[in-house]
Amino acid sequence: MNYRGPHRVRIDHKPEPEILHPQDAIVRVTRTCICGSDLHLYNGSVPDTRVGMTFGHEFTGVVEEIGDGVEKLKVGDHVLVPFNIACGSCVFCQQGLYGNCHESNPQATAVGGIYGYSHTAGGYDGGQAEYVRVPYADVSPTVIPDWMDPDDAVLLTDVVPTGYQGAEMGGIQTGDTVVVFGAGPVGIMAARCAWLFGAGRVIVIDCVDFRLEFARNYAPCEAYDFRSLEDPVVFIKGTTDSLGADVVIDAVGAEAAGSALQTVLGRKLLLQGGSATALHWSINSVKKGGIVSIVGVYGPVGTHVPMGNVVNKGLTIRANQASVKRLLPRLIEHVQSGVLDPKAMITHRVPLEEVSDAYRIFSAKLDDCIKPVLMPPSARS
Amino acid sequence: MEHTPKDPSQVEGWGVDVDPKNDPTYPMKHRTDGEHAGYSWERPPQQPPTVEVLHSIERSDLTSAFGTSTPPSGPSGALRRFAFRYSESSYAHWLPLMLADRVGVVEGVLGDLGHGRVPNVLAERGWKAEWEHNRRGLVRRVLVQAGLALVTVAYLRGRKAD
Ligand SMILES: NC(=O)c1ccc[n+]([C@@H]2O[C@H](COP(=O)([O-])OP(=O)(O)OC[C@H]3O[C@@H](n4cnc5c(N)ncnc54)[C@H](O)[C@@H]3O)[C@@H](O)[C@H]2O)c1
Ligand SMILES: [Zn+2]
Ligand SMILES: [Zn+2]
């Protein structure tokens, strides 16, 4: 795929990627998803998103070629590739912060490299393609176990670990009331995982009916449309004896709807790092001393949030890009034992050649879309 | 309450990852304090720069690996080079980058035309999907935009006549 400008993507033939570093591998893509994070790029709101780039940070594929320095991975291995590009040796990788690697993104120090995610995340062409270059191939790419469905594997590259980490960073204790803003794939997975940490009650808020209905059944949980609640903060206070939720997870990020001011500043004029409506609501609907866990993605510039309330309520804020490699062993166990069923979220399977339509369907939430998977030609035969 | 499981412990997998020590979330980094020694770890081999790669002035050099997609070029490239004279903490970094992104779109169209290709913007925007799944919304949007265009044209004509 080839980005041409806001809301414009198409298929083009590009030269096949080459080994550029001894620890590189070249992978032939077998499945690749479109993520809510891609929508920030698609909408043109991530700085240094260059025309001609290939997006895509959620993919599985077969190793076609390896560099001299690759020892573990072999040609022919079918791997799932975590979205973080991580060297494994820097101090941050050593601490399990694989989303914050210091050796994979020269353009920005605030985030590690991410496949197909603008130059602000390293300038790598991504996986919505037939072939992709995978740096540090021995570190994160993980051979897909024989028993695993490839659809589950591709969701383990991002959605499942991100949802899980959203719940984990919430520090959920047995019996806690957990509110999740956003019923996209990430929010749905965060709600599902909140139970694993012992939540007593899980509430999801969004404004798209079919997604709320999906969350209700899948998590399972309570789910409400914020358009029918006069004020979601008052609603959450009202349903928690006026105290607020113990833990609130922001699984919306920069494209949030629900506040005209935030939408104009953050999505139209791009004067702040996105529209922070869900984060605003999160801060205001959590209890005093509570925890706000942010997995929704925001841009690198200042963004309006009620900071005074963070101070006055004594909140703990936890946030990060998911550290996929750190979480994979546990999550693979959960998929194997049947505790988690990621592939149930896949609603659309689209040929890679129809990428323009797939982006439109996912971004405009057409045709009851939860999660689309793109299938390159070689994976369809 | 709708859909609240009466007994959460009946939810598949409930409590399997309970961790009372995770309050208010344990430090997820496995502390090594390695950073106290500075930029001192054994770095992976350096990828040779085969294209122009800009790097944040908040670090001393390139990372050991980096992407080589779409190196800076043309007027947008000049803007990007200018932006990288400022830190990630400065609007003088991000605003020129946003501007460069918009300039890049124009360069992209010119590049297509230069290759004898008129970009099919409607197809790129996925209007086929809109037509299939949201025909009414699409028609409404086109009508509203056409209406606005007509009103603007009429207004401008009226002013000229004055
Ligand atoms: N931290 C990470 O590692 C990581 C990884 C993947 C995705 N993300 C981010 O997580 C977010 C969600 O991803 P996704 O794939 O589920 O995206 P998505 O776009 O499919 O879902 C977002 C949902 O939020 C809803 N929404 C909009 N405004 C809202 C509001 N004010 N309150 C409640 N809900 C609202 C939308 O209707 C939509 O259903 C994105 O910001 C994405 O960039 C982060
Ligand atoms: Zn993603
Ligand atoms: Zn690293």
PDB file of C-alpha atoms and ligand atoms in Angstrom, chain A residues 35-37 39-40 83 158 162 181-187 205-208 211 226 251-257 277-278 281 295-297 320-322 362 365, ligand 1:
ATOM      1  CA  CYS A  35      -5.432  -0.716  13.393  1.00  0.00           C
ATOM      2  CA  GLY A  36      -6.990   2.302  15.086  1.00  0.00           C
ATOM      3  CA  SER A  37      -3.443   3.644  15.196  1.00  0.00           C
ATOM      4  CA  LEU A  39      -6.293   5.949  11.403  1.00  0.00           C
ATOM      5  CA  HIS A  40      -4.170   8.690  12.974  1.00  0.00           C
ATOM      6  CA  PHE A  83       4.619  -3.998  16.243  1.00  0.00           C
ATOM      7  CA  ASP A 158      -0.797  -5.602  18.831  1.00  0.00           C
ATOM      8  CA  THR A 162      -2.380  -3.604  24.033  1.00  0.00           C
ATOM      9  CA  PHE A 181     -13.582   4.346  26.984  1.00  0.00           C
ATOM     10  CA  GLY A 182     -13.650   3.030  23.424  1.00  0.00           C
ATOM     11  CA  ALA A 183     -15.195  -0.152  22.015  1.00  0.00           C
ATOM     12  CA  GLY A 184     -12.748  -0.560  19.155  1.00  0.00           C
ATOM     13  CA  PRO A 185     -10.694  -3.758  19.077  1.00  0.00           C
ATOM     14  CA  VAL A 186      -8.343  -2.396  21.758  1.00  0.00           C
ATOM     15  CA  GLY A 187     -11.087  -1.279  24.138  1.00  0.00           C
ATOM     16  CA  ILE A 205     -18.438   3.542  26.739  1.00  0.00           C
ATOM     17  CA  ASP A 206     -18.528   4.301  22.988  1.00  0.00           C
ATOM     18  CA  CYS A 207     -21.017   5.763  20.498  1.00  0.00           C
ATOM     19  CA  VAL A 208     -21.194   3.043  17.872  1.00  0.00           C
ATOM     20  CA  ARG A 211     -19.508  -2.149  18.711  1.00  0.00           C
ATOM     21  CA  PHE A 226     -22.242   8.323  25.447  1.00  0.00           C
ATOM     22  CA  ALA A 251      -8.698   3.104  24.621  1.00  0.00           C
ATOM     23  CA  VAL A 252      -9.765   5.877  22.250  1.00  0.00           C
ATOM     24  CA  GLY A 253      -6.867   8.262  21.687  1.00  0.00           C
ATOM     25  CA  ALA A 254      -6.552  11.161  19.302  1.00  0.00           C
ATOM     26  CA  GLU A 255      -9.629  10.655  17.110  1.00  0.00           C
ATOM     27  CA  ALA A 256     -12.110  10.963  19.977  1.00  0.00           C
ATOM     28  CA  ALA A 257     -15.590  12.307  19.274  1.00  0.00           C
ATOM     29  CA  THR A 277     -12.204  13.955  24.937  1.00  0.00           C
ATOM     30  CA  ALA A 278     -11.947  10.406  26.222  1.00  0.00           C
ATOM     31  CA  TRP A 281     -13.647  12.046  30.701  1.00  0.00           C
ATOM     32  CA  VAL A 295      -3.337   3.124  25.675  1.00  0.00           C
ATOM     33  CA  GLY A 296      -5.069   5.512  23.263  1.00  0.00           C
ATOM     34  CA  VAL A 297      -2.441   7.195  21.111  1.00  0.00           C
ATOM     35  CA  ASN A 320       2.704   3.354  27.154  1.00  0.00           C
ATOM     36  CA  GLN A 321       2.869   1.692  23.826  1.00  0.00           C
ATOM     37  CA  ALA A 322       2.255  -1.962  24.564  1.00  0.00           C
ATOM     38  CA  PHE A 362     -12.659   0.602   9.140  1.00  0.00           C
ATOM     39  CA  LYS A 365     -17.095   2.046  10.827  1.00  0.00           C
TER      40      LYS A 365
HETATM   41  N1  LIG C   1      -0.641   1.930  23.195  1.00  0.00           N
HETATM   42  C1  LIG C   1      -0.566   1.032  22.221  1.00  0.00           C
HETATM   43  O1  LIG C   1       0.343   0.236  22.186  1.00  0.00           O
HETATM   44  C2  LIG C   1      -1.614   0.986  21.180  1.00  0.00           C
HETATM   45  C3  LIG C   1      -1.696  -0.099  20.315  1.00  0.00           C
HETATM   46  C4  LIG C   1      -2.771  -0.176  19.427  1.00  0.00           C
HETATM   47  C5  LIG C   1      -3.691   0.830  19.377  1.00  0.00           C
HETATM   48  N2  LIG C   1      -3.550   1.894  20.207  1.00  0.00           N
HETATM   49  C6  LIG C   1      -4.512   3.005  20.213  1.00  0.00           C
HETATM   50  O2  LIG C   1      -5.694   2.589  20.854  1.00  0.00           O
HETATM   51  C7  LIG C   1      -6.780   3.351  20.347  1.00  0.00           C
HETATM   52  C8  LIG C   1      -7.899   2.432  19.942  1.00  0.00           C
HETATM   53  O3  LIG C   1      -7.494   1.550  18.912  1.00  0.00           O
HETATM   54  P1  LIG C   1      -8.600   0.714  18.118  1.00  0.00           P
HETATM   55  O4  LIG C   1      -7.889  -0.111  17.121  1.00  0.00           O
HETATM   56  O5  LIG C   1      -9.513   0.060  19.058  1.00  0.00           O
HETATM   57  O6  LIG C   1      -9.294   1.937  17.340  1.00  0.00           O
HETATM   58  P2  LIG C   1     -10.778   2.221  16.797  1.00  0.00           P
HETATM   59  O7  LIG C   1     -10.671   3.496  16.068  1.00  0.00           O
HETATM   60  O8  LIG C   1     -11.317   1.034  16.099  1.00  0.00           O
HETATM   61  O9  LIG C   1     -11.651   2.415  18.116  1.00  0.00           O
HETATM   62  C9  LIG C   1     -11.824   3.615  18.788  1.00  0.00           C
HETATM   63  C10 LIG C   1     -13.249   3.633  19.325  1.00  0.00           C
HETATM   64  O10 LIG C   1     -13.419   4.769  20.176  1.00  0.00           O
HETATM   65  C11 LIG C   1     -14.736   5.266  19.985  1.00  0.00           C
HETATM   66  N3  LIG C   1     -14.801   6.627  20.496  1.00  0.00           N
HETATM   67  C12 LIG C   1     -14.589   7.809  19.848  1.00  0.00           C
HETATM   68  N4  LIG C   1     -14.708   8.844  20.706  1.00  0.00           N
HETATM   69  C13 LIG C   1     -15.018   8.320  21.925  1.00  0.00           C
HETATM   70  C14 LIG C   1     -15.256   8.881  23.207  1.00  0.00           C
HETATM   71  N5  LIG C   1     -15.175  10.208  23.401  1.00  0.00           N
HETATM   72  N6  LIG C   1     -15.540   8.036  24.230  1.00  0.00           N
HETATM   73  C15 LIG C   1     -15.614   6.697  24.040  1.00  0.00           C
HETATM   74  N7  LIG C   1     -15.379   6.101  22.842  1.00  0.00           N
HETATM   75  C16 LIG C   1     -15.090   6.906  21.803  1.00  0.00           C
HETATM   76  C17 LIG C   1     -14.947   5.110  18.506  1.00  0.00           C
HETATM   77  O11 LIG C   1     -16.332   5.125  18.188  1.00  0.00           O
HETATM   78  C18 LIG C   1     -14.296   3.759  18.220  1.00  0.00           C
HETATM   79  O12 LIG C   1     -15.211   2.688  18.322  1.00  0.00           O
HETATM   80  C19 LIG C   1      -6.205   4.185  19.207  1.00  0.00           C
HETATM   81  O13 LIG C   1      -5.870   5.473  19.679  1.00  0.00           O
HETATM   82  C20 LIG C   1      -4.956   3.455  18.856  1.00  0.00           C
HETATM   83  O14 LIG C   1      -3.988   4.314  18.269  1.00  0.00           O
HETATM   84  C21 LIG C   1      -2.546   1.974  21.113  1.00  0.00           C
END
